[in-house]
Amino acid sequence: MRKKWVIGNWKMNAHSDFVAEWAEQVAKQQAVDVAMAVCPPFPYIATLKQKLTNTNIQLGAQNVAATDEGAYTGEVAATMLADLEVSLALVGHSERRTLFGETNEDVAEKCQRLAENGILPIVCVGETHAEREQGVTENVVAEQLAPIVELIKTGLRPVIAYEPVWAIGTGLTATPEQAQAVHTFIRQELTKVSAEVAESTSILYGGSVNRDNAAALFSQADIDGGLIGGASLDAEHFFTICQAFNSH
Ligand code: PEP
């Protein structure tokens, strides 16, 4: 049975009061049957970690440097995330790729730094609207995955998040069938490593997941959870999305 995840990505949203309120809301929620994590902006990782001590919500980061510590102003090394006991980190989010020019090779380097420090990489892949219209979704996703597949061959075991760019923050969600089709393709790509890897790798969907559409998406055979942006800012919505698994 593959591990099921719901991971919140706060992006560049939060302030101290928000963090305190979010943690307070969490304390009121019921237990859920899924691994949970939240990725706040870097400055709030330590505070949130402390506030979530008595919960089973893991802490994640939204990014990491591709290099080891050193003269890289503004960067945050994987060693530092490990020091803060961060469990996982997003890599290759489409906003990092499009706004900050991250390449597939950068994403692979980041994965390696994370793995060296015992942090689970959540590798984001996905096509733009134009690419979907051109019918090249699978080519784009395969190209993004290629260096990651090579790392998996060396023993790295990331989680993959399929996030169609046209669905991120737009309110346009992929239909469960559209998402399932790409998840099946990703799993097939992973058979290049082994059938066991393909079968055991968790593949999450992200892109305007909310409490109304989560259950239908998560009921698909190859969707092992969600990467949640906007809806994760509301702790109650986040937990309702997590509970979508309890109804299976
Ligand atoms: C994301 O940022 O990874 C994301 C999926 O955002 P949203 O849920 O807001 O579309």
Coordinates of C-alpha atoms and ligand atoms in Angstrom, one line a residue:
M1 CA 0.0 0.0 0.0
R2 CA 1.5 3.4 -1.1
K3 CA 1.8 6.1 1.5
K4 CA -0.9 8.8 1.2
W5 CA 0.0 12.4 1.7
V6 CA -1.6 15.8 2.0
I7 CA 1.0 18.6 1.9
G8 CA 0.2 22.2 2.3
N9 CA 2.2 24.9 0.5
W10 CA 1.7 28.3 2.0
K11 CA 3.9 29.9 -0.7
M12 CA 4.9 33.5 0.3
N13 CA 1.9 34.0 2.6
A14 CA 2.0 34.2 6.5
H15 CA 2.9 36.4 9.4
S16 CA 3.4 35.6 13.1
D17 CA -0.3 35.9 14.1
F18 CA -1.4 33.8 11.1
V19 CA 1.0 31.0 12.2
A20 CA -0.4 31.1 15.7
E21 CA -4.0 31.0 14.5
W22 CA -3.3 28.2 12.1
A23 CA -1.7 26.1 14.8
E24 CA -4.7 26.9 17.2
Q25 CA -7.2 25.8 14.5
V26 CA -5.2 22.5 14.0
A27 CA -5.6 21.7 17.7
K28 CA -9.4 21.6 17.2
Q29 CA -9.3 19.2 14.2
Q30 CA -10.0 15.4 14.3
A31 CA -7.4 12.8 13.6
V32 CA -7.1 11.8 9.9
D33 CA -5.8 8.8 8.1
V34 CA -3.1 10.3 6.0
A35 CA 0.4 11.7 6.4
M36 CA 0.2 15.4 6.7
A37 CA 2.8 18.1 6.2
V38 CA 2.9 21.9 5.8
C39 CA 5.5 24.0 4.0
P40 CA 5.5 27.6 5.4
P41 CA 8.0 30.3 4.3
F42 CA 11.5 29.7 5.7
P43 CA 11.2 32.3 8.5
Y44 CA 8.3 30.5 10.1
I45 CA 9.6 27.0 10.0
A46 CA 11.0 27.0 13.6
T47 CA 8.0 28.7 15.1
L48 CA 5.5 26.4 13.4
K49 CA 7.6 23.3 14.3
Q50 CA 7.3 24.3 18.0
K51 CA 3.6 25.0 17.8
L52 CA 2.9 21.7 16.1
T53 CA 4.9 19.6 18.5
N54 CA 1.9 17.6 19.8
T55 CA 0.4 17.0 16.4
N56 CA 1.4 14.6 13.6
I57 CA 1.8 17.3 11.0
Q58 CA 5.3 17.2 9.6
L59 CA 7.3 20.4 8.6
G60 CA 8.3 21.0 5.0
A61 CA 10.2 23.7 3.1
Q62 CA 9.2 25.2 -0.2
N63 CA 12.7 25.2 -1.7
V64 CA 16.3 24.5 -1.0
A65 CA 19.7 25.5 -2.4
A66 CA 21.3 23.3 -5.0
T67 CA 24.7 23.7 -3.3
D68 CA 26.2 23.0 0.0
E69 CA 26.7 25.9 2.6
G70 CA 28.9 28.8 1.5
A71 CA 28.9 32.2 -0.2
Y72 CA 25.4 32.0 -1.7
T73 CA 23.6 35.1 -0.3
G74 CA 19.9 34.5 0.2
E75 CA 20.0 30.7 -0.2
V76 CA 19.1 28.1 2.4
A77 CA 21.1 24.9 2.5
A78 CA 19.7 21.4 3.1
T79 CA 21.9 21.1 6.1
M80 CA 20.1 24.0 7.7
L81 CA 16.7 22.5 6.9
A82 CA 17.9 19.2 8.5
D83 CA 19.1 21.2 11.5
L84 CA 15.5 22.6 11.9
E85 CA 14.2 19.0 11.6
V86 CA 12.4 19.6 8.4
S87 CA 11.1 16.3 7.1
L88 CA 10.5 17.2 3.4
A89 CA 10.9 19.9 0.8
L90 CA 9.3 20.9 -2.4
V91 CA 11.6 21.0 -5.4
G92 CA 10.8 22.2 -8.9
H93 CA 7.5 23.9 -8.1
S94 CA 6.3 25.6 -11.3
E95 CA 6.7 29.0 -9.7
R96 CA 10.4 28.2 -9.1
R97 CA 10.8 27.0 -12.6
T98 CA 9.0 29.9 -14.4
L99 CA 9.7 32.8 -12.1
F100 CA 13.3 31.9 -11.0
G101 CA 14.5 29.9 -14.0
E102 CA 15.1 26.6 -12.3
T103 CA 16.1 23.9 -14.8
N104 CA 15.5 20.1 -14.6
E105 CA 19.1 19.8 -13.7
D106 CA 18.8 22.3 -10.8
V107 CA 15.9 20.3 -9.5
A108 CA 17.9 17.1 -9.6
E109 CA 20.8 18.8 -7.7
K110 CA 18.4 20.0 -5.0
C111 CA 17.0 16.5 -4.7
Q112 CA 20.4 15.2 -4.1
R113 CA 21.2 17.8 -1.4
L114 CA 18.0 16.9 0.4
A115 CA 18.6 13.2 0.2
E116 CA 22.1 13.6 1.5
N117 CA 20.5 15.3 4.6
G118 CA 17.8 12.8 5.1
I119 CA 15.0 15.1 3.8
L120 CA 12.3 13.7 1.5
P121 CA 12.1 15.5 -1.8
I122 CA 8.7 16.3 -3.2
V123 CA 9.4 16.7 -6.9
C124 CA 6.9 18.9 -8.8
V125 CA 6.3 18.3 -12.5
G126 CA 3.6 19.5 -14.9
E127 CA 2.7 21.1 -18.2
T128 CA 1.5 24.6 -19.1
H129 CA -1.9 25.2 -20.7
A130 CA -0.2 25.8 -24.1
E131 CA 1.7 22.5 -23.8
R132 CA -1.5 20.6 -23.0
E133 CA -3.2 22.2 -26.0
Q134 CA -0.3 21.1 -28.2
G135 CA -0.7 17.6 -27.0
V136 CA 2.8 17.4 -25.5
T137 CA 1.9 16.9 -21.8
E138 CA 3.6 13.5 -21.6
N139 CA 6.8 14.7 -23.4
V140 CA 7.1 17.7 -21.0
V141 CA 6.5 15.5 -17.9
A142 CA 8.9 12.8 -19.2
E143 CA 11.6 15.5 -19.8
Q144 CA 11.1 16.9 -16.3
L145 CA 11.3 13.5 -14.8
A146 CA 14.3 12.2 -16.7
P147 CA 17.1 13.4 -14.3
I148 CA 14.9 12.3 -11.3
V149 CA 14.6 8.8 -12.8
E150 CA 18.4 8.7 -13.0
L151 CA 18.6 9.6 -9.3
I152 CA 16.0 7.0 -8.4
K153 CA 18.2 4.5 -10.1
T154 CA 20.9 5.4 -7.6
G155 CA 18.6 4.8 -4.6
L156 CA 16.9 8.1 -4.0
R157 CA 13.2 7.7 -3.2
P158 CA 11.3 11.0 -3.8
V159 CA 7.5 11.7 -3.8
I160 CA 6.3 13.0 -7.2
A161 CA 3.7 15.8 -7.4
Y162 CA 1.9 16.2 -10.7
E163 CA 0.9 19.9 -10.8
P164 CA -0.5 21.1 -14.2
V165 CA 0.7 24.7 -14.3
W166 CA -2.7 25.8 -15.7
A167 CA -4.4 24.5 -12.6
I168 CA -2.2 26.1 -10.0
G169 CA -3.9 29.0 -8.2
T170 CA -6.3 29.4 -11.1
G171 CA -9.4 27.6 -9.7
L172 CA -9.2 25.4 -12.8
T173 CA -8.7 21.8 -11.5
A174 CA -7.8 18.9 -13.7
T175 CA -10.7 16.5 -13.8
P176 CA -10.0 13.3 -11.9
E177 CA -9.7 11.5 -15.2
Q178 CA -7.2 14.0 -16.7
A179 CA -5.1 13.8 -13.5
Q180 CA -5.3 10.0 -13.3
A181 CA -4.2 9.7 -17.0
V182 CA -1.0 11.7 -16.2
H183 CA -0.4 9.8 -12.9
T184 CA -0.6 6.6 -14.9
F185 CA 2.0 7.9 -17.3
I186 CA 4.3 9.0 -14.5
R187 CA 4.0 5.5 -12.9
Q188 CA 4.8 4.0 -16.3
E189 CA 7.9 6.2 -16.5
L190 CA 9.0 4.9 -13.1
T191 CA 9.0 1.4 -14.4
K192 CA 12.2 2.4 -16.2
V193 CA 13.7 2.0 -12.7
S194 CA 11.7 -1.1 -11.6
A195 CA 8.2 -2.3 -11.3
E196 CA 8.7 -2.2 -7.5
V197 CA 9.6 1.5 -7.6
A198 CA 6.7 2.3 -9.9
E199 CA 4.3 0.6 -7.6
S200 CA 5.6 2.0 -4.3
T201 CA 6.2 5.7 -5.3
S202 CA 3.6 8.1 -4.0
I203 CA 2.3 10.5 -6.7
L204 CA 0.4 13.5 -5.5
Y205 CA -1.9 15.8 -7.5
G206 CA -1.8 19.6 -7.1
G207 CA -3.7 22.4 -8.7
S208 CA -6.7 24.1 -7.1
V209 CA -7.5 21.2 -4.9
N210 CA -10.2 22.2 -2.4
R211 CA -12.6 20.6 0.0
D212 CA -15.2 20.1 -2.7
N213 CA -13.1 18.3 -5.3
A214 CA -10.5 16.5 -3.1
A215 CA -12.5 13.2 -2.6
A216 CA -13.1 12.7 -6.3
L217 CA -9.4 13.3 -7.1
F218 CA -8.1 11.1 -4.3
S219 CA -10.4 8.2 -5.3
Q220 CA -8.4 7.7 -8.5
A221 CA -6.2 4.6 -8.4
D222 CA -2.9 6.4 -9.0
I223 CA -3.5 9.6 -7.0
D224 CA -1.9 9.2 -3.6
G225 CA -2.8 12.5 -2.1
G226 CA -2.5 16.2 -2.8
L227 CA -0.2 19.2 -2.8
I228 CA -2.5 22.0 -1.6
G229 CA -1.7 25.7 -2.1
G230 CA -4.4 28.3 -1.5
A231 CA -6.7 26.0 0.4
S232 CA -4.0 25.0 2.9
L233 CA -4.0 28.6 4.3
D234 CA -7.2 27.7 6.1
A235 CA -6.5 25.0 8.7
E236 CA -10.1 23.8 8.7
H237 CA -10.2 23.5 4.9
F238 CA -6.8 21.7 5.0
F239 CA -8.2 19.1 7.4
T240 CA -11.4 18.7 5.4
I241 CA -9.2 17.9 2.4
C242 CA -7.2 15.4 4.5
Q243 CA -10.5 13.8 5.7
A244 CA -11.3 13.1 2.0
F245 CA -9.2 9.9 2.6
N246 CA -11.3 8.8 5.6
S247 CA -14.3 8.5 3.3
H248 CA -12.5 5.8 1.1
Ligands
PEP1 C1 0.6 24.8 -5.3 O1 1.1 25.9 -5.0 O2 1.4 23.8 -5.3 C2 -0.8 24.7 -5.6 C3 -1.2 23.5 -6.0 O3 -1.6 25.8 -5.5 P1 -3.2 25.8 -5.5 O4 -3.7 24.7 -4.7 O5 -3.5 27.2 -4.9 O6 -3.6 25.7 -6.9

